[in-house]
Coordinates of N, CA and C in Angstrom, one line a residue:
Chain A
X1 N -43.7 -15.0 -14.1 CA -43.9 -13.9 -13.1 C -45.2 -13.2 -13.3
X2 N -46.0 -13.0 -11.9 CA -47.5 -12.5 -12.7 C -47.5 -11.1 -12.5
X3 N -48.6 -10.3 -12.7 CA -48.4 -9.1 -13.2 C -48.1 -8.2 -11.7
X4 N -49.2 -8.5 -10.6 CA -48.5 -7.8 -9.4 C -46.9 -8.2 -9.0
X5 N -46.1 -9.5 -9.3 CA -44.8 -9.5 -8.5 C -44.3 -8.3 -9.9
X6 N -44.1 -8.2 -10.4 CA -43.7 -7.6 -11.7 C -43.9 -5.6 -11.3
X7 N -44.9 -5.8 -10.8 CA -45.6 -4.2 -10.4 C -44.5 -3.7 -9.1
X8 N -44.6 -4.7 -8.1 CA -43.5 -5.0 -7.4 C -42.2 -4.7 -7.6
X9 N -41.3 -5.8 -8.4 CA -40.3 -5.4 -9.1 C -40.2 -4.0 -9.2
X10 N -41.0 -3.0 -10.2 CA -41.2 -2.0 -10.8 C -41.3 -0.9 -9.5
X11 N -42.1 -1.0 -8.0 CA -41.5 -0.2 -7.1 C -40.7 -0.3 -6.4
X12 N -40.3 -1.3 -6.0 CA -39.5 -1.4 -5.2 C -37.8 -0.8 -6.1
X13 N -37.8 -0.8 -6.9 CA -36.9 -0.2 -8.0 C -37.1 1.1 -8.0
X14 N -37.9 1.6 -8.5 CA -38.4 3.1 -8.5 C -38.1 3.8 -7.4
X15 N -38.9 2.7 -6.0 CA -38.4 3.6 -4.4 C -37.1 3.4 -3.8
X16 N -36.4 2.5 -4.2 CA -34.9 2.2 -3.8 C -34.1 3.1 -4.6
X17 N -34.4 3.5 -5.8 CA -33.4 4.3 -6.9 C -33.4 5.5 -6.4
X18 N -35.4 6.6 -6.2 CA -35.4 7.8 -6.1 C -35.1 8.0 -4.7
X19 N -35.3 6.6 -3.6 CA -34.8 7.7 -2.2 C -34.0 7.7 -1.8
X20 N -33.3 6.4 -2.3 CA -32.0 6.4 -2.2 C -30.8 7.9 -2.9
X21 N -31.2 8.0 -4.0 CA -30.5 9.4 -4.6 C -30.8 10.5 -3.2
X22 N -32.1 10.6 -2.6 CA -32.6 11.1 -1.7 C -32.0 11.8 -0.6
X23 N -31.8 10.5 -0.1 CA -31.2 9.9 1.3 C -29.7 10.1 1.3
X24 N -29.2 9.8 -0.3 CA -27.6 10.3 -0.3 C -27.3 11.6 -0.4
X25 N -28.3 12.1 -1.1 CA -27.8 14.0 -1.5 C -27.9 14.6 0.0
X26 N -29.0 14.2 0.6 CA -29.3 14.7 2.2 C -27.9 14.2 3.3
X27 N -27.2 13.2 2.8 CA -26.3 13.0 4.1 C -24.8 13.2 3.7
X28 N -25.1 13.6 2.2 CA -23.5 13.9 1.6 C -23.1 15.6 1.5
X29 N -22.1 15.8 1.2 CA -21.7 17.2 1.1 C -22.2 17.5 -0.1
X30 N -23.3 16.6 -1.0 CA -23.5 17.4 -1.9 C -24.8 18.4 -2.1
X31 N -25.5 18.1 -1.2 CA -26.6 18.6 -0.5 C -26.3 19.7 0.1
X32 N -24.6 20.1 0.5 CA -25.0 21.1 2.2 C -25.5 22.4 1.6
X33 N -25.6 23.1 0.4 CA -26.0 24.1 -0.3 C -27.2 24.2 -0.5
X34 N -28.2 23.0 -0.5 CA -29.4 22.7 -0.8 C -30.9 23.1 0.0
X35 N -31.5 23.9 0.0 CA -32.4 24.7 0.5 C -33.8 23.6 0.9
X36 N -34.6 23.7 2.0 CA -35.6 23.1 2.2 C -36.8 22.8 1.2
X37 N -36.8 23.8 0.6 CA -37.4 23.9 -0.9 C -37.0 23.0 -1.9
X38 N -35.5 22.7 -2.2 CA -35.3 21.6 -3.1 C -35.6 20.7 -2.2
X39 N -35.3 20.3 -1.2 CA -35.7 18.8 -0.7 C -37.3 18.6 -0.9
X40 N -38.0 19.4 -0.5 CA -39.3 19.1 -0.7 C -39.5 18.8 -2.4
X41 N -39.3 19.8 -3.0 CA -39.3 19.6 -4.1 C -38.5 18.1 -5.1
X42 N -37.6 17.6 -4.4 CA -36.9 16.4 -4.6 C -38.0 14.9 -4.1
X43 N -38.5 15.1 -3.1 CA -39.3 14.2 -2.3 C -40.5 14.0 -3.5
X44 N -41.3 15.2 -4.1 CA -42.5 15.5 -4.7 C -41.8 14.8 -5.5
X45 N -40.8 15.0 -6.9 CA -40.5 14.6 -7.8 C -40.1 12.8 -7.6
X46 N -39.7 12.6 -6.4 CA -39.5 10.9 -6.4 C -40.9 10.4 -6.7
X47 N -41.8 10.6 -5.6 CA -43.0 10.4 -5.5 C -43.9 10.2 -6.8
X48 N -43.7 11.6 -7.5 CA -44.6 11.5 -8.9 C -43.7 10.4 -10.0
X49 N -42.1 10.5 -10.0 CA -42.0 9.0 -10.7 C -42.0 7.6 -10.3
X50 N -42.1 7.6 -9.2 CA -42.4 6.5 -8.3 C -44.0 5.9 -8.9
X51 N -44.9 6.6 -9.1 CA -46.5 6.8 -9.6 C -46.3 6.7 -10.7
X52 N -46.0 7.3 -11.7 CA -45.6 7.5 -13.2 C -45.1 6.1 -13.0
X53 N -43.9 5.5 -12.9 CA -43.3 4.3 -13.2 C -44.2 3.0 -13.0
X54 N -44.8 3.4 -12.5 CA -45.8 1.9 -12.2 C -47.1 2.3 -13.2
X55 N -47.4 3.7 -13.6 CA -48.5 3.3 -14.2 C -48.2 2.9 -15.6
X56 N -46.6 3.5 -16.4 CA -46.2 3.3 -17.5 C -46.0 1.4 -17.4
X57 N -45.8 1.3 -16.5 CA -44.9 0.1 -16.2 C -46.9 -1.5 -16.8
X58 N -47.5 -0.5 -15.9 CA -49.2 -1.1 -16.0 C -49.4 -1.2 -17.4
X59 N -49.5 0.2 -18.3 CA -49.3 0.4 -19.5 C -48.9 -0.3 -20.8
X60 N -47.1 -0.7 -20.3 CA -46.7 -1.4 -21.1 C -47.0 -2.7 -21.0
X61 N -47.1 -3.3 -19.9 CA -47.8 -4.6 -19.6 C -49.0 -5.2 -20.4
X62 N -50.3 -4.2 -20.0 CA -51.0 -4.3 -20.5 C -51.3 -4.2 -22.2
X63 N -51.2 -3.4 -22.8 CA -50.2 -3.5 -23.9 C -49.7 -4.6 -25.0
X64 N -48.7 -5.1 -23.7 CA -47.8 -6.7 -24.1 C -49.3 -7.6 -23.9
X65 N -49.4 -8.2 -22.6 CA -50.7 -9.2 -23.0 C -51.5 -8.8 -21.7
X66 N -52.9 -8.1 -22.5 CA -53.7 -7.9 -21.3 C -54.4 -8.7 -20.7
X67 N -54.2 -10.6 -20.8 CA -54.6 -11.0 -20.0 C -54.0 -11.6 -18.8
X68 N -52.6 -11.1 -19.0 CA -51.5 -11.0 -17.5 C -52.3 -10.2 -16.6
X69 N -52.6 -8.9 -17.4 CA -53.3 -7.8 -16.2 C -54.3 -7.7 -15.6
X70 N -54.5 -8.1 -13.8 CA -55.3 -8.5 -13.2 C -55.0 -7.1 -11.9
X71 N -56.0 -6.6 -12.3 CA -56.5 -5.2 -11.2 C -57.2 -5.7 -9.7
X72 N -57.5 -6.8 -10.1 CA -57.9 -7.6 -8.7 C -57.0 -8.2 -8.1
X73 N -56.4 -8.4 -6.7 CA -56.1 -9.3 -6.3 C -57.2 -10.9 -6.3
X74 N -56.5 -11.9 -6.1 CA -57.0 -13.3 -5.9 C -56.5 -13.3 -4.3
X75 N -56.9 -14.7 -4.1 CA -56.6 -15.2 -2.8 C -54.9 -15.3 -2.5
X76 N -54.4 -16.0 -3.3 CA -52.9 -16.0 -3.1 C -52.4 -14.4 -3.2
X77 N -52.4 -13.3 -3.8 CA -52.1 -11.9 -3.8 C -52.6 -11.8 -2.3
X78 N -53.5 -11.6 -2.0 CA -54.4 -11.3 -0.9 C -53.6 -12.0 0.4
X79 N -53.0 -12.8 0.3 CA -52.2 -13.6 1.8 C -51.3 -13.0 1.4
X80 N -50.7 -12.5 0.4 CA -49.0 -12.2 0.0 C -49.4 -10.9 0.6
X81 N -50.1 -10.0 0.4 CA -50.1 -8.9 0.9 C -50.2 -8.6 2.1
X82 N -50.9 -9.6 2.8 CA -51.3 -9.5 4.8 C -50.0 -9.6 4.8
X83 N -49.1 -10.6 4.7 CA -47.9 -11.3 5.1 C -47.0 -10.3 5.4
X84 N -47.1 -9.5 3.9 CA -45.7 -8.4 3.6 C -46.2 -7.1 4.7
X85 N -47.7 -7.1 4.5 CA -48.1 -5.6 5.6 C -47.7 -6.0 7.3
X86 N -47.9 -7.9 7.2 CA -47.7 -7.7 8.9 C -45.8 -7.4 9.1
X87 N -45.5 -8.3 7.8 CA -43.5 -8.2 8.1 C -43.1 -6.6 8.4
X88 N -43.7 -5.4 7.8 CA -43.4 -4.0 8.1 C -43.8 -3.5 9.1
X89 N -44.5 -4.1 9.8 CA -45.4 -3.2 10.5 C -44.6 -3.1 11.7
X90 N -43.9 -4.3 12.5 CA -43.2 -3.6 13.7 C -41.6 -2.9 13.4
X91 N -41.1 -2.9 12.3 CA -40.2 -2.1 12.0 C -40.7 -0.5 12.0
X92 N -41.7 -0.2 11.1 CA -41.9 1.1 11.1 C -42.6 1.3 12.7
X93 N -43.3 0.8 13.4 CA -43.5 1.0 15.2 C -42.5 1.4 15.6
X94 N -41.3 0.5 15.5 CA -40.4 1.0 16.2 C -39.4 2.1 15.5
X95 N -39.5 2.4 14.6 CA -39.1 3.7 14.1 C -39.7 4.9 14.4
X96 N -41.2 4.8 14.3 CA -41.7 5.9 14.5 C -41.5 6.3 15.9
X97 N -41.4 5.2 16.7 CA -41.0 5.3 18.4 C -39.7 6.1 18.6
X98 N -38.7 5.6 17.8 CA -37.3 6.0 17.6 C -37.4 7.5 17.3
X99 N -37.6 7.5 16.3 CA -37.9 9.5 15.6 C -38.5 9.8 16.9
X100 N -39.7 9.3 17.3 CA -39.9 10.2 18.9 C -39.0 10.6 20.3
X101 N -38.4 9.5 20.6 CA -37.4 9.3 21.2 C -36.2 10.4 20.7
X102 N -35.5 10.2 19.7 CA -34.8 11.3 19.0 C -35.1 12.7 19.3
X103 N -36.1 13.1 18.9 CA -37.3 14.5 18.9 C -37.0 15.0 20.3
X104 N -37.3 13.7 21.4 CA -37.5 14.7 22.3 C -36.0 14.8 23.1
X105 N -35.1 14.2 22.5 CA -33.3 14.2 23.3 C -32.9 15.8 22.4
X106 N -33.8 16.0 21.2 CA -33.7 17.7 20.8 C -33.0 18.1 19.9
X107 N -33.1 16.8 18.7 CA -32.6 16.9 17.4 C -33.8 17.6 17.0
X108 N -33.3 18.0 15.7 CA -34.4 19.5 15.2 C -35.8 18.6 14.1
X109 N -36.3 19.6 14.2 CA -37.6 19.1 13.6 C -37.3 18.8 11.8
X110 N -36.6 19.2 11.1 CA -36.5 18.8 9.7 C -35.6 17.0 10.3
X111 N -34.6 17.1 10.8 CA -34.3 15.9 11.2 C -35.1 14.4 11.5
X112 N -35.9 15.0 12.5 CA -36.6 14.2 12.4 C -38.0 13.9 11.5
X113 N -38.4 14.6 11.1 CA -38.9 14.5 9.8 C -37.9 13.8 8.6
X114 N -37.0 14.1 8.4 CA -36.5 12.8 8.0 C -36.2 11.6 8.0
X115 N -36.3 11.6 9.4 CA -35.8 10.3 10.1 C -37.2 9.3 10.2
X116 N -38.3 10.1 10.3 CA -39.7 9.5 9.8 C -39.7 9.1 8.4
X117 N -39.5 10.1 7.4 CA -39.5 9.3 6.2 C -38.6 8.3 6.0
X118 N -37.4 7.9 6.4 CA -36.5 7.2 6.1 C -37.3 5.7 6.6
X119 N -38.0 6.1 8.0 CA -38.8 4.7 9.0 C -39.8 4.0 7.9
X120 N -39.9 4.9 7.1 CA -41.8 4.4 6.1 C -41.1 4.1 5.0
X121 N -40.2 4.6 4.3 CA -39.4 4.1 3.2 C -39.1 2.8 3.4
X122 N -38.3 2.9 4.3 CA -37.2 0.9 5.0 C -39.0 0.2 5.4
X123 N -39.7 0.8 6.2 CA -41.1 0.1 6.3 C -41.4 -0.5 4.8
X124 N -41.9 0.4 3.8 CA -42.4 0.3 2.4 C -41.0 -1.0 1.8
X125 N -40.2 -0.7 1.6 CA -39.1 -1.4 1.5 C -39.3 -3.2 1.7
X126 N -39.1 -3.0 3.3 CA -39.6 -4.6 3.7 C -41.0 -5.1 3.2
X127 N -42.0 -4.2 3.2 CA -43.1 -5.3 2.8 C -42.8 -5.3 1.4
X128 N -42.5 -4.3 0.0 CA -42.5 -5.1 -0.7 C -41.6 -6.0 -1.2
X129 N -40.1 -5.9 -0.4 CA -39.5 -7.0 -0.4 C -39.5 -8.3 0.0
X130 N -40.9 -8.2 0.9 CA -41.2 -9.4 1.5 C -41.8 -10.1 0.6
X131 N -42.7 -9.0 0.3 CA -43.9 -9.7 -1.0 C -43.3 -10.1 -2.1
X132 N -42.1 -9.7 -2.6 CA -41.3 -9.9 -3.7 C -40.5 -11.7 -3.0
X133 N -40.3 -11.8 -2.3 CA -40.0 -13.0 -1.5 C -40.7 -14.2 -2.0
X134 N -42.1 -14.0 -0.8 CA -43.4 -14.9 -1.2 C -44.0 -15.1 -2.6
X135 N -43.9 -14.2 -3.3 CA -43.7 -14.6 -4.7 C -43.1 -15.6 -5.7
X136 N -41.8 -15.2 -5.2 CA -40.5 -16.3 -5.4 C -40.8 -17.3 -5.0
X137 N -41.0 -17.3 -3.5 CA -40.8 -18.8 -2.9 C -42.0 -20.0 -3.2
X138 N -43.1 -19.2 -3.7 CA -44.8 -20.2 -4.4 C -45.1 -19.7 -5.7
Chain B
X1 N -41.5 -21.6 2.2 CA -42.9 -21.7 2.7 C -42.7 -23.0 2.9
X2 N -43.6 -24.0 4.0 CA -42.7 -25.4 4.0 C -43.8 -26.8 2.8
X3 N -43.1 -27.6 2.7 CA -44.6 -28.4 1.5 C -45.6 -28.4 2.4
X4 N -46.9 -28.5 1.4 CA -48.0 -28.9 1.8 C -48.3 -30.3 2.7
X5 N -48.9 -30.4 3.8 CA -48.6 -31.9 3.7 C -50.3 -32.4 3.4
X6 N -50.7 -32.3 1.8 CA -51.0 -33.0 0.9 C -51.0 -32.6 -0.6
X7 N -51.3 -33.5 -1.4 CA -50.7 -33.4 -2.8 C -52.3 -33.0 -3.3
X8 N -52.1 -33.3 -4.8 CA -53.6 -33.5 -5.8 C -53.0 -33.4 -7.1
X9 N -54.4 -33.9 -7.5 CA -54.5 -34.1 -9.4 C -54.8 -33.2 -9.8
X10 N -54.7 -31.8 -9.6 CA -55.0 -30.9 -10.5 C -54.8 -31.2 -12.1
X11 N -53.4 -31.3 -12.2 CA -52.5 -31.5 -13.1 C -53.5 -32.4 -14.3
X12 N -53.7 -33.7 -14.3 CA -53.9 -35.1 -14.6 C -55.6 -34.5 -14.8
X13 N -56.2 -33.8 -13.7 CA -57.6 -33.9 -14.1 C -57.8 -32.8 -15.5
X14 N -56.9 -31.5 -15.3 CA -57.0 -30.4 -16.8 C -56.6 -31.2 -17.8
X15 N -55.6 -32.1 -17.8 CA -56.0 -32.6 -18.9 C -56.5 -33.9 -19.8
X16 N -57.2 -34.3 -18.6 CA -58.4 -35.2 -19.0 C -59.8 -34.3 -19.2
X17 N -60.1 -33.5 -19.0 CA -60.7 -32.1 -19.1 C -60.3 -31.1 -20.5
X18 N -60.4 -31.7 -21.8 CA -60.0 -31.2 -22.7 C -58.6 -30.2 -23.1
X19 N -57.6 -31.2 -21.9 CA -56.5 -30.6 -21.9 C -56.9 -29.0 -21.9
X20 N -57.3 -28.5 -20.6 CA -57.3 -27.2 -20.0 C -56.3 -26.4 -19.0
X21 N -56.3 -25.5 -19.9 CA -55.0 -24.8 -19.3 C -54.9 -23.9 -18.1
X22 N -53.7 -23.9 -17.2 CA -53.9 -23.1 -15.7 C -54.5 -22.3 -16.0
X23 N -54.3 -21.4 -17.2 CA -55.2 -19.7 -17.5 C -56.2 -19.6 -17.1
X24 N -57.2 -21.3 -18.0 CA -58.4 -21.4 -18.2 C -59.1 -21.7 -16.5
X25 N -58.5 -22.7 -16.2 CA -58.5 -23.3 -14.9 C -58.7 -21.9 -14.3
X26 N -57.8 -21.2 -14.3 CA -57.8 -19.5 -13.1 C -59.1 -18.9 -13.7
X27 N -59.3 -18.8 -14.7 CA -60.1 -17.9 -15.2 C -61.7 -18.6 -14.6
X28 N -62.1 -19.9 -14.7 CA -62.9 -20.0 -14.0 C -63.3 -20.4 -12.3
X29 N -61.9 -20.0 -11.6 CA -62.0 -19.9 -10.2 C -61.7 -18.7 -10.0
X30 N -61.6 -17.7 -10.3 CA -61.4 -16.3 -10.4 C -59.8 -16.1 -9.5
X31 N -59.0 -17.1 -10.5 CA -57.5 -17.3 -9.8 C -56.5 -16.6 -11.3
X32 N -55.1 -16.1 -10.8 CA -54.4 -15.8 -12.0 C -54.0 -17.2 -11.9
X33 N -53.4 -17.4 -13.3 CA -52.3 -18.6 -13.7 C -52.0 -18.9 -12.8
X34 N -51.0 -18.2 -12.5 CA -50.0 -18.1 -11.6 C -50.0 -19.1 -10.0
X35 N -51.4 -18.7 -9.3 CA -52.1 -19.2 -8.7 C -52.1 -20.5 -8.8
X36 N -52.4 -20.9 -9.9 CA -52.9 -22.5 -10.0 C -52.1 -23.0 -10.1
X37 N -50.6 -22.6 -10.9 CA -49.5 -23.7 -11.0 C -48.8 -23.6 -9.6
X38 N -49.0 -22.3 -8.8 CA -48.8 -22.6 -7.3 C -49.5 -23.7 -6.4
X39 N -51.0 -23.6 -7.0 CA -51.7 -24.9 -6.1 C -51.3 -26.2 -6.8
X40 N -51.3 -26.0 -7.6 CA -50.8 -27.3 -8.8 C -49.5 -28.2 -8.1
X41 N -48.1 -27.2 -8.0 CA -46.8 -27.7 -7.6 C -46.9 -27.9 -5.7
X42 N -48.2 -27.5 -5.4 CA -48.5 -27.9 -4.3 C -47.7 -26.6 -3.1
X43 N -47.3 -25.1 -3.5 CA -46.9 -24.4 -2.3 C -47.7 -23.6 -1.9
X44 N -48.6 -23.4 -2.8 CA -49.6 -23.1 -1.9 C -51.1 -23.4 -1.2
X45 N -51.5 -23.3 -0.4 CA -52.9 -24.5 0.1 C -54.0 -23.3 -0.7
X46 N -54.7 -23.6 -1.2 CA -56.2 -22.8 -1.9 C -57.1 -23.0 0.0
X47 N -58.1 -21.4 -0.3 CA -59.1 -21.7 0.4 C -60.2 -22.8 0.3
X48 N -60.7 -23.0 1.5 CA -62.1 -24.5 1.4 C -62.5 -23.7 0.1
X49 N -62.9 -22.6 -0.2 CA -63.6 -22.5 -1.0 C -63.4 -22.6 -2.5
X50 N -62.1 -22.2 -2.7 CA -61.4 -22.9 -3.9 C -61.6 -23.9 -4.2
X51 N -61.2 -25.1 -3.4 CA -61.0 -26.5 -3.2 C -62.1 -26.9 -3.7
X52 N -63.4 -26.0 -3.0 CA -64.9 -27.3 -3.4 C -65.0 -26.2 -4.9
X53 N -64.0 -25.1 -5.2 CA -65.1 -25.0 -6.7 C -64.3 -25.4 -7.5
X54 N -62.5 -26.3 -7.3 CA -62.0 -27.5 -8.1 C -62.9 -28.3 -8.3
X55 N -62.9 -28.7 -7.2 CA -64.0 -30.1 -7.0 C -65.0 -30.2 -8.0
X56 N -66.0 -28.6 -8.0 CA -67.4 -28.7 -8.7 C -66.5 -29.0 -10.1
X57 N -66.1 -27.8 -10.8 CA -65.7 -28.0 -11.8 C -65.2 -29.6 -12.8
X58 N -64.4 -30.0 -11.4 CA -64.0 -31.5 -12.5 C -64.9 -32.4 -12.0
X59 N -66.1 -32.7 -11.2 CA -66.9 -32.9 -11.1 C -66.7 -34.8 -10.3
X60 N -65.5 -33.9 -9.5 CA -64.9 -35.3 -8.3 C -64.9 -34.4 -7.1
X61 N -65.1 -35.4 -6.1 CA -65.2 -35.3 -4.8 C -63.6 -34.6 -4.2
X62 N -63.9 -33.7 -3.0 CA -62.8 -33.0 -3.0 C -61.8 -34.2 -2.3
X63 N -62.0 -35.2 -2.0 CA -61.2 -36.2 -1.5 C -60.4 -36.6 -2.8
X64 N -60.8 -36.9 -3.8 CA -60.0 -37.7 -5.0 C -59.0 -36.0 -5.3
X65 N -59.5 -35.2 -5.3 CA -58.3 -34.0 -5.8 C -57.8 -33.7 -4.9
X66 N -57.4 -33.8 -3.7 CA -56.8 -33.6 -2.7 C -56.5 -34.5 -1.9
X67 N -55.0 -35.1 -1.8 CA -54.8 -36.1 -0.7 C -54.2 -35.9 0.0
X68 N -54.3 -36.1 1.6 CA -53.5 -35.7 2.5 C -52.3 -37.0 2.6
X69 N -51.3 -36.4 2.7 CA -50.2 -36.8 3.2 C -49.5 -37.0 4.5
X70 N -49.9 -36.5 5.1 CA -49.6 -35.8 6.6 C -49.3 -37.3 7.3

């Protein structure tokens, strides 16, 4: 496995784990007490371990054998990444279109502010699950 | 991804080339490992430009390391 599918692995983990906790506190009764303040504050904190995890994750890698660790992409990384950015891209279009659509039928603005971040998460999501794919498959 | 439709000697020419390893192989095409045992098992196609700095390297024509199948 080379060091970007691996980096991969390590977010797509990190962002499925923290937004998911996220996404469930927000749509469960465990949230309904929860002040706009913690959510932001919850979002910040995914975010900085989300960062934190990949850079520990770089860390320990490098570490193990730094001549896995390649800060460059090559040509093969480089197609893996067009591939995974084009597979996202008309899902989050049409989300962002959706959240607008929503907005203006006159769900409230934190709503859809969620419903945007949920679009770029599932977006983030598919390309690196794509990329995590193309990896596998060459 | 579907096969290539052509093969090559990567394989056969590293190590008639001082038994050289994908590492080494990557490291002088500015490719990871990883890369090469992908061009190697044939899923994925390298740019022209890859190709001719195989070529230079094992010091065969890009026809002999690359055969089309098609």
């Amino acid at each position: 496995m080379s060091f970007r599918e691996k980096m991969l692995w390590v977010a797509i983990t990190a962002m499925g784990l923290g937004f998911g906790f996220y996404f469930v506190t927000l749509l469960t009764p465990i949230g309904e007490n929860a002040t706009a303040d913690y959510y932001v504050g919850l979002l910040l904190s995914i975010i900085g371990i989300t960062i934190g995890a990949m850079l520990i994750a770089t860390l320990l890698l490098f570490l193990r054998d730094r001549s896995e660790v390649h800060f460059t992409e090559d040509e093969r990384d480089r197609d893996i990444h067009k591939s995974g950015t084009q597979m996202a891209y008309y899902p989050l279009l049409l989300g962002v279109w959706g959240a607008g659509i929503l907005y203006h039928h006159g769900v409230s603005t934190p709503t859809m502010l969620n419903a945007l971040l949920a679009v770029i998460v599932s977006a983030e999501m598919i390309r690196l699950g794509y990329q995590i794919y193309l990896y596998r498959k060459a | 991804m579907a096969q290539l439709p052509f093969t090559n000697n990567i394989r056969a020419l590293r190590f008639a080339h001082k038994e050289m390893t994908q590492g080494e192989l990557g490291e002088h095409l500015g490719l990871t490992r990883q890369t090469v045992a992908a061009i190697e098992q044939g899923k994925y196609s390298p740019s022209l430009e890859t190709a001719f700095r195989i070529a230079h390297i094992f010091e065969q024509p890009l026809e002999d390391i690359f055969i089309w199948d098609g």
